[in-house]
Amino acid sequence: MGPGHIRSQSTHYGRPPPSFTAPTDWDTKAKLDEVMACYHKIREDSSKTTALEQAVPVYKEKIMVLELDQQRLTSANKSLTTDLDAMREKSVILEKRLFNLTTSLDDQIRAHRLEIDDKDRALRNEVEKLRRDNTDEMDRVLRNHRDEIREAERRAALEIDDKIRDIERKAEEKLGEERNRRLREVQELEEHIAKGDQNKNLALEDKSQEIQNLRNELENLKAALEKEQQKKGDAEKSLADLSEQMRRTGIDTTSTITSLEATVASLRARIHFLESGSKAQSDSFADMESRLQDAMRSAEESKAKLIKEETLRRILFNQVQELKGNIRVMCRVRPVPSNNSEGEVAQVKFPDIDKESKELEIMGKEEKSSLGTVTRKTHAFSFDRVFGPNTQNEEVFGEISQLVQSALDGYNVCIFCYGQTGSGKTHTMSSADGMIPRATHQIYETAENLKDKGWTYTMEGSFVEVYNEEIHDLLGSSKDMDKKKHEIRHDDQKKQTIVTGLKTVTLTSADTVESILKQAANNRSVAATKSNERSSRSHSVFILKLIGRNSTTNETSEGTLNLVDLAGSERLKQSGAEGDRMKETQNINKSLSCLGDVIGALGQGKEGAHIPYRNSKVRCVGQKFQVKN
Ligand SMILES: Nc1ncnc2c1ncn2[C@@H]1O[C@H](COP(=O)(O)OP(=O)(O)OP(=O)(O)O)[C@@H](O)[C@H]1O
């Protein structure tokens, strides 16, 4: 136990310790042990008291030291308190100075900030100005660059155009040469065939005439022979009668007999002469007969050759058509009506009208520059053929007639007439001397000529109208026009497209076409009472199916001629159409644009490429015509 840690020990002399228990029975030994234990305890406690008494002075001394320390610390504390007060005073002074300094520093910082702001603003302005300058400069450079690029592009485009034109020109020249060569070949072949045909026909006619003459002569000779034989019979009879008479009458005069005998001899000589002449005539007749047989055989051979050459002509002719291009675009410019009420007339030029007639230039509006010079832009277009305003339908048909021939040869031909309202589509297609009557007349004439070469044709015509994407039968009853529904069915295997429920007319003569056109026009005018200008707002398709069969060669052909008068194209915005008229215009524009897509896809001519026929009715009707060609 250390100093300062005094543990009070209580002793229990007067009363028994708590653990002491009074024995129930008196036991001396136990009592003695107990007393002894008490004694030891008391001894132990007394030795502890002595130690405590010894520790007291030590503690007192320690207390004195501690009191001295306390005094020292108190005085030190006092001096420290004094120091602290002095320090506090100093601190107050310093705080004041700090405050002053902080205030002046704040002022300085504010002034500095303002200065920085000013500088920042000035710098920003400068940067902004620089940026502006830079942007302007960049714009200028870009503009220059763009101008340069545009100029380079323009020059490159011009160069490319020149090159393309050069290549096209060369290709066209080549094509033209090839075409001319082929055309010459076909022409020569046709001339050759025609000449051969003509010669053979002439020879045949001569031979027939000769045979006829010989036959006539033979007939005459036979008649003369019969007459002579008759005469001989009569003479023999009269001689017999005379002999009988002489025998009967007994008159015998030598002179009479002699004269009679002379008559008989002369008659016999005559008979003999006639009999020998008849033999010569018979020989000559037999000779003629064999020569006739030869001529007929040679005529048969020529006919067979002619048929073979006709097949070759067909192949060559259609090769020429393919060389000319399966899709051809021609342009016809309508003349300006004498009572022109359509406003300003566009200036059109035909730079190669005297040569190939393929180019067209439309002059733009006059433009005045800032210097006052007046210029006009020229818009140039190229077509397979351009027809000027003085061209008549006959000349236009000249280009088309070859395609009509192709339809007879089993090809599917489709001729579209496209243009703005009033541009002359109906005039070109359906007028009295338009393409439809001319084409059908040509078909009849050619079919008639082809009869000699073994071909017979069946012709079926139908006429439909596509109005607001609905199909109407122009040859059906006018009452059913807007009621009867027609659908388009495609047979991909047969490559055929059929419009259901259509009336088909078998054409027995070229005049039937005129009655068909009349009926179609009548049906259209009945329908037009319900919607103004309907014929202008609808497409019409004249379908002529030509089925040919050659009994000599067993060849067959099935071609179709499809003549389409499209609805007039119109700009929706410019027309200001509303309601039903807007719907019509939208349908027309949609079908015309679908048609453009189809022709574009066909023009690319990729094998197996998708052709979007089904996007519009007018294209669907014409599908089969495009598939084959
Ligand atoms: N080449 C031409 N020569 C003479 N007259 C023409 C010629 N082309 C068109 N016309 C005349 O112009 C007028 C309009 O022509 P047409 O009716 O054929 O136009 P359209 O294109 O069929 O019009 P729409 O789209 O309205 O049916 C008619 O009177 C027609 O006779």
XYZ file of C-alpha atoms and ligand atoms in Angstrom:
660
model
C 0.000 0.000 0.000
C 1.549 3.412 -1.001
C 1.452 6.760 0.874
C -1.740 8.726 0.686
C -3.774 5.550 0.420
C -4.945 5.128 3.943
C -7.559 2.448 4.324
C -9.463 2.642 7.552
C -9.725 -0.752 9.237
C -12.443 -1.034 11.732
C -11.945 -3.429 14.619
C -14.650 -5.099 16.582
C -13.614 -5.492 20.077
C -16.796 -4.967 21.982
C -19.062 -7.282 20.135
C -18.366 -10.483 18.197
C -17.271 -10.339 14.567
C -20.054 -10.916 12.094
C -18.674 -14.311 11.099
C -18.580 -15.437 14.650
C -21.253 -17.948 15.487
C -22.043 -19.048 18.944
C -21.551 -22.731 19.357
C -24.515 -24.522 20.234
C -22.677 -26.957 22.472
C -19.831 -26.022 24.661
C -16.558 -27.151 23.143
C -13.310 -26.113 24.807
C -11.003 -26.886 21.945
C -13.096 -25.016 19.560
C -13.329 -22.172 21.976
C -9.663 -22.124 22.321
C -9.104 -22.107 18.605
C -11.506 -19.322 18.364
C -9.795 -17.279 21.030
C -6.472 -17.937 19.320
C -7.806 -16.731 16.053
C -9.039 -13.602 17.702
C -5.716 -13.054 19.292
C -3.885 -13.370 15.960
C -6.306 -10.990 14.391
C -5.860 -8.409 17.068
C -2.072 -8.716 16.695
C -2.268 -8.210 13.012
C -4.472 -5.098 13.397
C -2.140 -3.508 15.927
C 0.883 -3.935 13.611
C -1.121 -2.144 10.848
C -1.886 0.832 13.162
C 1.759 1.286 13.862
C 2.578 1.488 10.149
C -0.113 4.106 9.697
C 1.255 6.181 12.559
C 4.649 6.029 10.908
C 3.221 7.256 7.578
C 1.549 10.402 9.033
C 4.728 12.624 9.257
C 5.670 11.563 5.721
C 2.340 12.715 4.554
C 2.519 15.932 6.511
C 5.841 16.657 4.906
C 4.353 15.948 1.499
C 1.450 18.308 2.247
C 3.920 21.079 3.118
C 5.743 20.542 -0.158
C 2.446 20.627 -1.937
C 1.434 23.863 -0.183
C 4.752 25.413 -1.214
C 4.082 24.295 -4.788
C 0.612 25.790 -4.591
C 2.010 29.133 -3.438
C 4.571 29.105 -6.239
C 1.914 28.191 -8.756
C -0.446 30.900 -7.471
C 2.252 33.577 -7.891
C 3.079 32.163 -11.318
C -0.606 32.207 -12.141
C -0.827 35.826 -11.123
C 2.098 36.809 -13.311
C 0.563 34.766 -16.129
C -2.786 36.523 -15.656
C -0.948 39.850 -15.861
C 0.800 38.654 -19.016
C -2.531 37.443 -20.367
C -4.125 40.818 -19.763
C -1.205 42.512 -21.498
C -1.534 40.046 -24.330
C -5.289 40.688 -24.544
C -4.667 44.384 -24.827
C -2.072 43.690 -27.499
C -4.539 41.350 -29.208
C -7.221 44.045 -29.240
C -4.747 46.428 -30.788
C -3.693 43.787 -33.285
C -7.345 42.937 -34.094
C -7.963 46.612 -34.731
C -4.973 46.760 -37.006
C -6.075 43.526 -38.647
C -9.538 44.972 -39.179
C -8.049 48.093 -40.730
C -5.761 46.004 -42.875
C -8.644 43.670 -43.931
C -10.797 46.673 -44.831
C -8.063 48.232 -46.915
C -7.326 44.821 -48.442
C -11.050 44.395 -49.304
C -11.008 47.812 -50.912
C -7.929 46.876 -52.817
C -9.466 43.516 -53.815
C -12.661 45.266 -54.981
C -10.659 47.800 -56.928
C -8.610 45.008 -58.350
C -11.736 43.027 -59.246
C -13.196 46.005 -60.991
C -9.959 46.440 -62.832
C -9.995 42.714 -63.757
C -13.646 42.969 -64.867
C -12.791 45.955 -67.026
C -9.846 44.158 -68.487
C -11.930 40.987 -68.909
C -14.642 42.927 -70.714
C -12.117 44.648 -72.889
C -10.501 41.314 -73.640
C -13.876 39.703 -74.355
C -14.751 42.531 -76.685
C -11.419 42.129 -78.333
C -11.948 38.341 -78.612
C -15.455 38.905 -79.926
C -14.138 41.362 -82.465
C -11.381 38.965 -83.405
C -13.912 36.143 -83.655
C -16.160 38.301 -85.797
C -13.243 39.293 -87.952
C -12.196 35.688 -88.089
C -15.717 34.505 -88.978
C -15.979 37.145 -91.670
C -12.614 36.097 -92.968
C -13.592 32.442 -92.768
C -16.898 33.185 -94.499
C -15.060 35.088 -97.161
C -12.540 32.271 -97.573
C -15.334 29.692 -97.522
C -17.322 31.711 -100.010
C -14.297 31.975 -102.237
C -13.648 28.303 -101.738
C -17.248 27.426 -102.503
C -17.189 29.631 -105.557
C -14.002 27.930 -106.626
C -15.548 24.497 -105.962
C -18.705 25.517 -107.823
C -16.644 26.826 -110.682
C -14.548 23.640 -110.664
C -17.735 21.557 -110.499
C -19.292 23.559 -113.292
C -16.170 23.126 -115.367
C -15.995 19.426 -114.467
C -19.729 19.059 -115.263
C -19.184 20.800 -118.569
C -16.221 18.571 -119.271
C -18.189 15.470 -118.216
C -21.160 16.674 -120.258
C -18.871 17.176 -123.224
C -17.363 13.771 -122.704
C -20.780 12.146 -122.216
C -22.076 13.958 -125.265
C -19.001 12.866 -127.157
C -19.434 9.257 -125.999
C -23.171 9.423 -126.699
C -22.509 10.929 -130.086
C -19.995 8.212 -130.873
C -22.300 5.516 -129.493
C -25.182 7.012 -131.433
C -23.083 7.198 -134.556
C -22.117 3.569 -134.077
C -25.704 2.662 -133.280
C -26.869 4.713 -136.241
C -24.390 2.969 -138.504
C -25.405 -0.401 -137.126
C -29.060 0.555 -137.405
C -28.618 1.818 -140.942
C -26.675 -1.303 -141.846
C -29.399 -3.510 -140.401
C -32.119 -1.408 -141.955
C -30.315 -1.631 -145.272
C -30.033 -5.391 -144.800
C -33.729 -5.657 -144.000
C -34.592 -3.367 -146.902
C -32.367 -5.316 -149.279
C -33.841 -8.523 -148.020
C -37.328 -7.174 -148.422
C -36.512 -5.867 -151.893
C -34.878 -9.153 -152.763
C -37.883 -11.069 -151.484
C -40.268 -8.676 -153.198
C -38.296 -8.870 -156.465
C -38.037 -12.649 -156.259
C -41.695 -12.780 -155.476
C -42.546 -10.455 -158.332
C -40.363 -12.344 -160.843
C -41.813 -15.632 -159.774
C -45.306 -14.287 -159.944
C -44.628 -12.858 -163.428
C -43.059 -16.133 -164.615
C -45.957 -17.984 -163.100
C -48.422 -15.700 -164.808
C -46.576 -16.084 -168.164
C -46.574 -19.833 -167.780
C -50.235 -19.878 -166.876
C -50.990 -17.652 -169.858
C -48.923 -19.906 -172.133
C -50.650 -22.991 -170.795
C -53.988 -21.311 -171.266
C -53.074 -20.400 -174.856
C -51.906 -23.952 -175.522
C -55.070 -25.299 -173.958
C -57.148 -22.985 -176.138
C -55.158 -24.004 -179.225
C -55.549 -27.650 -178.285
C -59.271 -27.137 -177.836
C -59.424 -25.460 -181.272
C -57.424 -28.280 -182.833
C -59.626 -30.875 -181.160
C -62.707 -29.060 -182.487
C -61.142 -28.895 -185.991
C -60.202 -32.595 -185.782
C -63.698 -33.485 -184.691
C -65.059 -31.416 -187.594
C -62.683 -33.119 -190.064
C -63.564 -36.537 -188.649
C -67.165 -35.584 -188.995
C -66.490 -34.500 -192.569
C -64.556 -37.785 -193.224
C -67.450 -39.773 -191.778
C -69.864 -37.765 -193.933
C -67.648 -38.268 -197.044
C -67.278 -42.036 -196.373
C -70.994 -42.188 -195.852
C -71.713 -40.277 -199.024
C -69.142 -42.475 -200.852
C -70.843 -45.612 -199.579
C -74.202 -44.102 -200.534
C -72.864 -43.247 -203.982
C -71.397 -46.779 -204.504
C -74.673 -48.234 -203.435
C -76.539 -45.893 -205.714
C -74.186 -46.719 -208.634
C -74.483 -50.384 -207.904
C -78.185 -49.992 -207.734
C -78.533 -47.803 -210.857
C -75.808 -49.635 -212.887
C -74.358 -46.410 -214.060
C -70.641 -46.839 -214.389
C -68.848 -43.852 -215.626
C -65.103 -43.862 -215.331
C -64.859 -40.152 -214.988
C -67.198 -40.018 -212.027
C -65.363 -42.853 -210.323
C -62.045 -41.220 -210.954
C -63.294 -37.932 -209.592
C -64.822 -39.634 -206.603
C -61.676 -41.603 -205.955
C -59.702 -38.369 -206.165
C -62.076 -36.824 -203.629
C -61.668 -39.831 -201.341
C -57.878 -39.685 -201.700
C -57.839 -36.011 -200.931
C -60.117 -36.597 -197.961
C -57.883 -39.421 -196.780
C -54.827 -37.184 -197.146
C -56.615 -34.499 -195.202
C -57.527 -36.985 -192.438
C -53.976 -38.233 -192.340
C -52.646 -34.683 -192.136
C -55.050 -33.852 -189.360
C -54.197 -37.044 -187.467
C -50.461 -36.357 -187.737
C -51.045 -32.669 -186.644
C -53.022 -33.860 -183.633
C -50.093 -36.033 -182.542
C -47.660 -33.110 -182.791
C -50.122 -31.030 -180.840
C -50.450 -33.787 -178.214
C -46.665 -33.993 -177.892
C -46.437 -30.250 -177.520
C -49.297 -30.382 -174.970
C -47.477 -33.057 -172.934
C -44.316 -30.972 -173.109
C -46.264 -27.957 -171.930
C -47.830 -30.050 -169.163
C -44.413 -31.142 -167.870
C -43.099 -27.549 -168.091
C -46.165 -26.426 -166.177
C -45.447 -29.027 -163.499
C -41.852 -27.731 -163.271
C -43.031 -24.158 -162.981
C -45.520 -25.111 -160.278
C -42.830 -26.983 -158.360
C -40.497 -24.009 -158.600
C -43.340 -21.698 -157.482
C -43.907 -23.965 -154.442
C -40.196 -23.856 -153.666
C -40.199 -20.051 -153.961
C -43.212 -19.869 -151.649
C -41.453 -22.021 -149.034
C -38.356 -19.837 -149.391
C -40.511 -16.746 -149.062
C -42.049 -18.037 -145.816
C -38.588 -18.831 -144.450
C -37.414 -15.379 -145.416
C -40.499 -13.852 -143.772
C -39.496 -15.508 -140.467
C -35.966 -14.134 -140.942
C -37.382 -10.709 -141.753
C -39.402 -10.774 -138.530
C -36.318 -11.604 -136.496
C -34.184 -8.955 -138.224
C -36.941 -6.351 -138.025
C -37.370 -6.822 -134.305
C -33.614 -6.813 -133.797
C -33.583 -3.396 -135.465
C -36.382 -2.278 -133.111
C -34.372 -3.485 -130.120
C -31.307 -1.656 -131.410
C -33.389 1.493 -131.653
C -34.243 1.000 -127.985
C -37.033 -0.822 -126.202
C -38.049 2.353 -124.455
C -38.234 5.399 -126.700
C -39.244 8.866 -125.670
C -40.468 11.243 -128.339
C -41.651 14.808 -127.933
C -44.355 16.556 -129.933
C -44.728 20.317 -129.663
C -48.280 21.595 -130.153
C -48.796 24.641 -132.374
C -49.963 27.839 -130.706
C -53.727 28.221 -131.328
C -54.639 31.204 -133.526
C -56.877 32.616 -130.784
C -54.264 32.016 -128.082
C -55.685 32.722 -124.645
C -53.105 30.773 -122.698
C -50.815 33.701 -121.944
C -47.160 34.099 -122.853
C -45.885 31.655 -125.450
C -42.678 29.807 -124.652
C -39.886 30.204 -127.180
C -38.826 26.813 -128.453
C -35.914 26.012 -130.781
C -35.276 22.873 -132.792
C -31.510 22.979 -133.422
C -31.309 19.757 -135.467
C -34.737 19.782 -137.126
C -33.152 19.316 -140.567
C -30.985 16.407 -139.467
C -31.906 13.909 -136.809
C -34.642 15.888 -135.001
C -33.616 14.843 -131.541
C -32.861 18.127 -129.797
C -35.161 20.700 -128.236
C -34.278 23.992 -126.568
C -36.649 26.038 -124.463
C -35.684 29.629 -123.847
C -36.085 30.829 -120.247
C -37.403 34.205 -119.132
C -35.398 37.357 -119.858
C -33.107 38.308 -116.977
C -31.673 41.777 -116.546
C -28.286 42.106 -114.868
C -27.271 45.053 -112.680
C -25.398 46.458 -115.703
C -28.584 46.349 -117.743
C -27.616 43.481 -120.033
C -30.502 41.175 -120.870
C -29.813 37.457 -120.945
C -31.881 34.295 -121.372
C -31.151 30.843 -120.082
C -31.482 27.959 -122.517
C -32.872 24.651 -121.296
C -31.773 21.900 -123.648
C -33.485 18.508 -123.920
C -32.733 15.383 -125.943
C -35.274 12.809 -127.113
C -35.326 9.829 -129.435
C -37.285 12.071 -131.790
C -38.710 15.577 -131.669
C -41.745 16.649 -133.716
C -42.185 20.347 -134.346
C -45.514 22.236 -134.266
C -46.100 21.743 -138.006
C -45.847 17.976 -137.802
C -48.978 16.118 -138.801
C -50.262 12.889 -137.246
C -49.165 11.012 -140.378
C -45.495 11.824 -139.730
C -45.800 10.932 -136.044
C -47.304 7.609 -137.058
C -44.305 7.004 -139.334
C -42.183 6.519 -136.203
C -44.784 4.392 -134.451
C -45.765 2.174 -137.360
C -42.685 0.012 -136.932
C -43.744 -0.723 -133.351
C -47.210 -1.637 -134.584
C -45.542 -4.138 -136.941
C -43.741 -5.580 -133.890
C -47.122 -6.153 -132.200
C -48.157 -8.237 -135.229
C -44.896 -10.152 -134.915
C -45.880 -11.233 -131.381
C -44.305 -8.471 -129.305
C -46.051 -6.516 -126.585
C -45.998 -2.826 -127.390
C -47.114 -0.003 -125.172
C -47.412 3.577 -126.428
C -48.062 6.266 -123.829
C -49.090 9.788 -124.572
C -48.146 12.074 -121.716
C -48.383 15.824 -121.250
C -50.000 18.809 -119.671
C -53.740 19.342 -120.009
C -54.481 20.643 -123.492
C -51.086 19.675 -124.918
C -52.633 17.469 -127.626
C -52.647 13.923 -126.244
C -56.163 13.124 -127.400
C -55.494 14.861 -130.743
C -52.488 12.580 -131.212
C -54.096 9.358 -130.016
C -57.826 9.305 -130.669
C -58.620 11.937 -133.302
C -59.944 10.725 -136.687
C -56.397 10.409 -138.079
C -54.750 9.705 -134.693
C -52.543 6.823 -133.709
C -55.383 4.452 -132.729
C -57.241 4.485 -136.106
C -53.965 4.548 -138.051
C -52.501 1.666 -136.060
C -55.581 -0.503 -136.550
C -55.738 0.262 -140.266
C -52.070 -0.666 -140.632
C -52.652 -3.859 -138.689
C -55.487 -4.860 -141.054
C -53.475 -4.075 -144.170
C -50.401 -5.936 -142.943
C -52.474 -8.882 -141.724
C -54.106 -9.029 -145.179
C -50.685 -9.068 -146.896
C -49.418 -11.699 -144.495
C -52.211 -14.061 -145.612
C -50.050 -14.904 -148.674
C -47.333 -16.002 -146.318
C -49.642 -18.309 -144.433
C -50.598 -16.028 -141.512
C -54.140 -15.543 -140.272
C -54.902 -13.168 -137.409
C -57.622 -12.818 -134.800
C -57.902 -9.363 -133.259
C -59.604 -8.509 -129.980
C -60.044 -4.972 -128.704
C -60.966 -3.580 -125.307
C -60.969 -0.052 -123.953
C -60.677 0.921 -120.296
C -60.608 4.123 -118.318
C -58.721 4.609 -115.038
C -60.413 7.376 -113.077
C -59.498 8.088 -109.446
C -57.622 4.746 -109.334
C -60.842 2.887 -110.336
C -61.145 0.905 -113.577
C -64.169 1.460 -115.884
C -65.066 -0.461 -119.029
C -65.539 2.009 -121.896
C -67.065 -0.667 -124.150
C -69.571 -1.904 -121.547
C -72.997 -0.465 -120.911
C -72.901 3.233 -119.967
C -75.230 2.484 -117.029
C -72.648 0.142 -115.495
C -69.738 2.535 -116.035
C -69.336 3.648 -112.429
C -71.024 0.643 -110.820
C -69.288 -2.441 -112.125
C -66.061 -3.251 -110.295
C -63.092 -4.509 -112.286
C -59.997 -6.062 -110.842
C -56.544 -6.677 -112.176
C -55.199 -10.225 -112.028
C -51.643 -11.169 -112.883
C -50.622 -14.578 -114.104
C -46.869 -14.533 -113.569
C -46.410 -17.936 -115.203
C -48.125 -16.974 -118.461
C -46.834 -13.419 -118.113
C -50.386 -12.194 -118.595
C -52.447 -9.504 -116.939
C -56.224 -9.668 -117.082
C -58.811 -7.095 -116.114
C -61.882 -8.970 -114.857
C -65.351 -8.422 -116.379
C -64.144 -6.418 -119.392
C -66.062 -6.471 -122.660
C -63.813 -7.638 -125.497
C -64.833 -6.966 -129.101
C -63.556 -9.159 -131.925
C -62.483 -6.800 -134.682
C -63.602 -8.044 -138.055
C -62.666 -4.935 -140.055
C -60.765 -1.702 -139.596
C -64.098 0.122 -139.457
C -65.046 -1.735 -136.261
C -62.393 0.378 -134.531
C -64.228 3.560 -135.446
C -67.416 2.243 -133.844
C -65.402 1.218 -130.757
C -63.899 4.706 -130.479
C -67.354 6.248 -130.859
C -68.826 4.035 -128.137
C -65.912 4.808 -125.799
C -66.296 8.550 -126.413
C -70.051 8.248 -125.801
C -69.548 6.373 -122.505
C -67.002 8.943 -121.412
C -69.303 11.847 -122.171
C -72.172 10.169 -120.222
C -69.840 9.759 -117.230
C -68.546 13.319 -117.685
C -71.951 14.791 -116.815
C -71.245 13.639 -113.280
C -67.747 15.104 -113.180
C -66.617 17.972 -115.369
C -63.698 17.425 -117.743
C -63.591 13.789 -116.710
C -61.898 12.639 -119.893
C -59.013 15.035 -119.170
C -58.825 13.822 -115.598
C -58.673 10.104 -116.380
C -56.333 7.745 -118.201
C -57.643 5.669 -121.104
C -56.082 2.462 -122.373
C -56.951 0.937 -125.763
C -55.894 -2.703 -125.773
C -55.580 -4.605 -129.042
C -54.707 -8.278 -128.749
C -53.304 -9.862 -131.918
C -53.276 -13.649 -132.129
C -51.595 -15.005 -135.267
C -51.254 -18.531 -136.668
C -49.265 -19.705 -139.646
C -50.894 -22.790 -141.191
C -47.800 -23.497 -143.312
C -45.107 -23.334 -140.667
C -47.362 -24.002 -137.643
C -45.908 -20.916 -135.993
C -48.082 -18.927 -133.580
C -47.712 -15.433 -132.213
C -49.549 -13.442 -129.573
C -48.781 -9.746 -129.349
C -50.553 -6.807 -127.808
C -50.716 -3.187 -128.784
C -51.537 -0.932 -125.909
C -52.296 2.718 -126.670
C -52.509 4.874 -123.546
C -53.829 8.427 -123.367
C -52.739 9.613 -119.914
C -54.570 12.225 -117.862
C -53.153 15.729 -118.069
C -50.466 16.401 -115.480
C -51.050 19.444 -113.341
C -49.258 21.223 -110.516
C -51.447 20.917 -107.410
C -50.276 24.247 -105.990
C -50.753 26.165 -109.214
C -54.118 24.589 -110.010
C -55.498 25.641 -106.614
C -57.651 22.479 -106.710
C -59.840 21.642 -103.735
C -62.167 18.804 -102.669
C -62.923 16.183 -105.361
C -60.754 18.030 -107.884
C -57.797 17.886 -105.470
C -58.392 14.125 -104.980
C -58.421 13.677 -108.772
C -55.227 15.679 -109.190
C -53.504 13.755 -106.388
C -54.522 10.419 -107.959
C -53.322 11.558 -111.404
C -50.011 12.797 -110.057
C -49.573 9.613 -107.992
C -50.199 7.313 -110.952
C -47.989 9.408 -113.258
C -45.158 9.324 -110.736
C -45.627 5.514 -110.297
C -45.493 5.204 -114.072
C -42.276 7.216 -114.056
C -40.851 4.818 -111.422
C -41.812 1.771 -113.516
C -40.342 3.167 -116.729
C -37.237 4.252 -114.810
C -36.807 0.740 -113.354
C -37.384 -0.833 -116.785
C -34.999 1.643 -118.382
C -32.225 0.441 -116.100
C -32.939 -2.977 -117.540
C -31.548 -4.956 -114.622
C -32.431 -8.623 -114.879
C -34.729 -9.649 -112.008
C -34.886 -6.118 -110.617
C -38.066 -5.131 -108.778
C -40.493 -3.244 -111.013
C -43.069 -1.356 -108.903
C -46.083 -2.168 -111.151
C -48.607 -2.518 -108.356
C -48.331 1.019 -107.030
C -50.949 2.293 -109.464
C -53.813 0.906 -111.582
C -52.636 2.361 -114.880
C -49.270 0.612 -114.388
C -50.962 -2.649 -113.355
C -53.031 -2.707 -116.535
C -49.900 -2.182 -118.586
C -47.761 -4.683 -116.666
C -47.669 -7.467 -119.218
C -46.621 -5.075 -121.909
C -43.563 -4.104 -120.019
C -42.607 -7.550 -118.757
C -41.845 -8.981 -122.173
C -40.219 -5.927 -123.682
N -50.582 19.112 -133.134
C -51.740 19.782 -133.117
N -52.157 20.422 -134.204
C -53.330 21.106 -134.192
N -54.152 21.196 -133.124
C -53.793 20.583 -132.007
C -52.567 19.839 -131.934
N -52.465 19.352 -130.703
C -53.564 19.730 -130.035
N -54.358 20.475 -130.792
C -55.639 21.089 -130.420
O -55.507 21.565 -129.070
C -56.685 21.306 -128.302
C -56.346 20.470 -127.069
O -55.835 19.219 -127.462
P -56.243 17.850 -126.778
O -57.673 17.805 -126.343
O -55.780 16.765 -127.663
O -55.333 17.964 -125.489
P -55.148 16.890 -124.323
O -53.705 16.859 -124.002
O -55.776 15.599 -124.711
O -55.915 17.546 -123.140
P -56.539 16.845 -121.831
O -55.394 16.435 -120.958
O -57.341 17.948 -121.241
O -57.347 15.690 -122.319
C -57.638 20.561 -129.225
O -58.546 21.499 -129.747
C -56.747 20.028 -130.345
O -57.451 19.937 -131.561
